[in-house]
Coordinates of C-alpha atoms in Angstrom, one line a residue:
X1 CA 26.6 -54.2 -77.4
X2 CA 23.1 -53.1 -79.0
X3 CA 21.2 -51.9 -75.6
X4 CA 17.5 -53.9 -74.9
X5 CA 17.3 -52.4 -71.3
X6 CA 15.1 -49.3 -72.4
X7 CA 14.5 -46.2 -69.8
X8 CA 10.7 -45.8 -68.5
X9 CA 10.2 -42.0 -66.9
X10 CA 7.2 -41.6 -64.8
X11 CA 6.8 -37.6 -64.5
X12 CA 4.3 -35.4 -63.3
X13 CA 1.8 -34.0 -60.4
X14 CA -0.7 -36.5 -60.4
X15 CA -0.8 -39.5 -58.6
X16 CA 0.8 -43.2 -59.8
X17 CA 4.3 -42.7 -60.7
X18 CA 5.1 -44.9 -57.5
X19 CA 2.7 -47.2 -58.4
X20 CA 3.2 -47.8 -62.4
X21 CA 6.9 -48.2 -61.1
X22 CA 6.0 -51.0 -58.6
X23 CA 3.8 -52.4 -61.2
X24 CA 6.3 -52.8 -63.1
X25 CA 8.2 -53.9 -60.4
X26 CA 6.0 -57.0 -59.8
X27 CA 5.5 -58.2 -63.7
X28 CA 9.5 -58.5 -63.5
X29 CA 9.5 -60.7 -60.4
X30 CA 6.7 -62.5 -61.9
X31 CA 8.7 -63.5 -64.9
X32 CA 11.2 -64.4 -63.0
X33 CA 13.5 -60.9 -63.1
X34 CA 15.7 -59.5 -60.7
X35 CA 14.4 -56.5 -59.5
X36 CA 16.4 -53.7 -57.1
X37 CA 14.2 -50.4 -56.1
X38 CA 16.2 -47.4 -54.3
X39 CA 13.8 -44.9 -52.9
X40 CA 14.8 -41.5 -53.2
X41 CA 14.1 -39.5 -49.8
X42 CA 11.5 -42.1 -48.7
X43 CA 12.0 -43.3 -45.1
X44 CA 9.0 -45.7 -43.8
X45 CA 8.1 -48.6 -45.2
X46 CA 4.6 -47.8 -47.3
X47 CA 2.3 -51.1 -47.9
X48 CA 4.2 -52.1 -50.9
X49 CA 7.9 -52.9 -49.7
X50 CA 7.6 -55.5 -47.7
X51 CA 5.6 -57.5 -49.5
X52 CA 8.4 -56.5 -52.6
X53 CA 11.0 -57.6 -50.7
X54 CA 9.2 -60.7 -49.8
X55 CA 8.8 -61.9 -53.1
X56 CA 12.9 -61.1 -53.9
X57 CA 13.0 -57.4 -54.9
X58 CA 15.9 -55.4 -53.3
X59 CA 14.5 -52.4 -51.6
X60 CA 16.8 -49.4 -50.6
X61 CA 15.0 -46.4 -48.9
X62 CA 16.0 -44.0 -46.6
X63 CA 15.6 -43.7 -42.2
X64 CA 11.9 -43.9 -41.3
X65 CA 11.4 -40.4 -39.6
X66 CA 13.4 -38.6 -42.2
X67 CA 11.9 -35.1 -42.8
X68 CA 10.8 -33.2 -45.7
X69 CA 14.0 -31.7 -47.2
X70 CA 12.8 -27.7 -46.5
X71 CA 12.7 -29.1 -43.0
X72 CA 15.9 -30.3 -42.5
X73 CA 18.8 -28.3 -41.4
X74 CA 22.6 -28.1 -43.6
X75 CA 23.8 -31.2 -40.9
X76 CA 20.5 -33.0 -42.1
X77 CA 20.6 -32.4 -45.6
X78 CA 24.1 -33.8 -46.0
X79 CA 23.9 -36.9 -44.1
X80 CA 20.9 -37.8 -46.3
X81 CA 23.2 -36.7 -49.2
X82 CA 25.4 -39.7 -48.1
X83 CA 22.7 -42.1 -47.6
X84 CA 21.3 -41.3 -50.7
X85 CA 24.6 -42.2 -52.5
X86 CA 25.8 -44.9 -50.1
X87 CA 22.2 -46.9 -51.8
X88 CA 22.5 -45.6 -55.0
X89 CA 25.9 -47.2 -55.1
X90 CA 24.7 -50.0 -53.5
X91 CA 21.7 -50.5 -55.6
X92 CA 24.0 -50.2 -59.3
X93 CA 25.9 -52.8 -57.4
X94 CA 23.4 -55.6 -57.3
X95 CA 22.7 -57.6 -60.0
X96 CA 19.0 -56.1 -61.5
X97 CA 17.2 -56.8 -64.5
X98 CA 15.3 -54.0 -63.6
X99 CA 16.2 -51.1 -61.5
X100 CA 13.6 -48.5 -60.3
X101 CA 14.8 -45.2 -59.2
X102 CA 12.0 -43.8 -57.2
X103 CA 11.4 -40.0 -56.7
X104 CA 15.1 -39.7 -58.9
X105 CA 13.7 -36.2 -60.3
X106 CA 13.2 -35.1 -57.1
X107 CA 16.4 -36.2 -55.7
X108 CA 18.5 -34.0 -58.9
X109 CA 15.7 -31.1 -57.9
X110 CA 17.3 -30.7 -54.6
X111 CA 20.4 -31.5 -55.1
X112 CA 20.0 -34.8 -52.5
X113 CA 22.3 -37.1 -55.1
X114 CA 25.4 -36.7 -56.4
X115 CA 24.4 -35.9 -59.8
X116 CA 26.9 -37.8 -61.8
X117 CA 26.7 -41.0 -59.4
X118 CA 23.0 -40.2 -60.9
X119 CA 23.5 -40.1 -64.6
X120 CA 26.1 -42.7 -64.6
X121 CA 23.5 -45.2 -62.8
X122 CA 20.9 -44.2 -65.6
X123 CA 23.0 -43.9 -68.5
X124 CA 26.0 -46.2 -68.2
X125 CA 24.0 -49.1 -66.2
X126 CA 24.3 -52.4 -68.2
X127 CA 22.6 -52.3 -72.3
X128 CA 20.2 -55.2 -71.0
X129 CA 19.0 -53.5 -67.9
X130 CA 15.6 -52.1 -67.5
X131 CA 15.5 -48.7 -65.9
X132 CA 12.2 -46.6 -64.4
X133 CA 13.0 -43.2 -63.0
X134 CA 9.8 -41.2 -61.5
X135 CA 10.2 -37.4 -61.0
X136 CA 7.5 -34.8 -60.3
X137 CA 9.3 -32.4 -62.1
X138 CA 11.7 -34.5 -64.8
X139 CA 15.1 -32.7 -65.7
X140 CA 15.7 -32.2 -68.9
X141 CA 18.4 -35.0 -69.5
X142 CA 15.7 -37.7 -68.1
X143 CA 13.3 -36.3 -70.6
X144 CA 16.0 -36.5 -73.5
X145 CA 17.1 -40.0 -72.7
X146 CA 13.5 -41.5 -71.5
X147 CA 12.3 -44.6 -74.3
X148 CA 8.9 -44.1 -72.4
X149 CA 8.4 -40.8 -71.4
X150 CA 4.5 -40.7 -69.3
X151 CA 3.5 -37.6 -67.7
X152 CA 0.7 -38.2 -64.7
X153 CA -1.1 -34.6 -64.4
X154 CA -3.3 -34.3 -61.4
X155 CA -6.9 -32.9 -62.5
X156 CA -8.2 -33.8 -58.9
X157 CA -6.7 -35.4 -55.4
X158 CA -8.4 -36.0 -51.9
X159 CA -5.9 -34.1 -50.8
X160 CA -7.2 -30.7 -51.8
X161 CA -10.4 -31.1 -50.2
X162 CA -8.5 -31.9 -46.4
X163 CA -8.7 -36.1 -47.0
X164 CA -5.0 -37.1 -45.7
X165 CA -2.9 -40.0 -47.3
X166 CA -4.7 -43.5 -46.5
X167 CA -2.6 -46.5 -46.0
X168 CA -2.7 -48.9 -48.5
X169 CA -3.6 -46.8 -51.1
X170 CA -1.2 -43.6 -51.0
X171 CA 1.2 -45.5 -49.0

């Protein structure tokens, strides 16, 4: 079967990989599309997921609380391992006319995902299924692969001048 589901990679420093994703994400729903999200080491829910999930997306995140991955001891680091491939599996599971794999570069980066439950989700998901992948630093098999390859380079952020993350707008 001729594949229509094309890969979108959203790749970079700068801010709006998240964001173009879950754009994305909402001009599926509104066309009536099934759309499953798993967030890569992302815990609490920022503003966007619940109202995602209200409107029918399948959200799959990790623990609220979760630590940075340099925090976490080797205990830490493999339980979130297994959570991250307990909702990968899940989420390649559920029916999706589009699937969004949030922070997936970042995930392969440091070694949080098994990497060929990874690269079987992207590249043997079903011809007709959408895929996103964002990735601050984008291996080089999700550059190779990506139909829509975007890079988002930071050339400012609030961030470097002390301004922490505002809810609602970086989460």
């Amino acid at each position: 079967m001729k594949r229509t589901g094309l890969l979108h990679l959203y790749y970079g420093d700068g801010k709006g990989k998240t964001t173009a994703a879950m754009g994305l994400a909402l001009r599926a729903m509104g066309s009536g599309k099934r759309v499953v999200i798993l967030q890569f080491l992302k815990g609490g829910k920022s503003g966007e997921v619940p109202l995602l999930e209200q409107l029918g997306a399948k959200v799959y995140r990790g623990k609220a609380g979760q630590k940075f991955v340099f925090q976490m001891n080797e205990a830490e680091k493999e339980a979130t391992r297994q959570l991250q491939n307990a909702n990968l599996t899940a989420a390649m599971a559920a029916p999706a006319d589009l699937l969004i794999l949030d922070e997936a570069g970042s995930a392969w980066e440091l070694d949080m995902v098994d990497k060929a439950l990874l690269q079987k989700a992207v590249l043997e998901r079903p011809a007709e299924q959408e895929c996103v992948l964002t990735a601050h630093a984008a291996p080089q098999w999700m550059l190779d692969t990506a139909d829509y390859a975007t890079e988002m380079k930071c050339h400012r952020h609030p961030y470097q001048r002390g301004i922490s993350a505002r809810q609602g707008i970086e989460y």
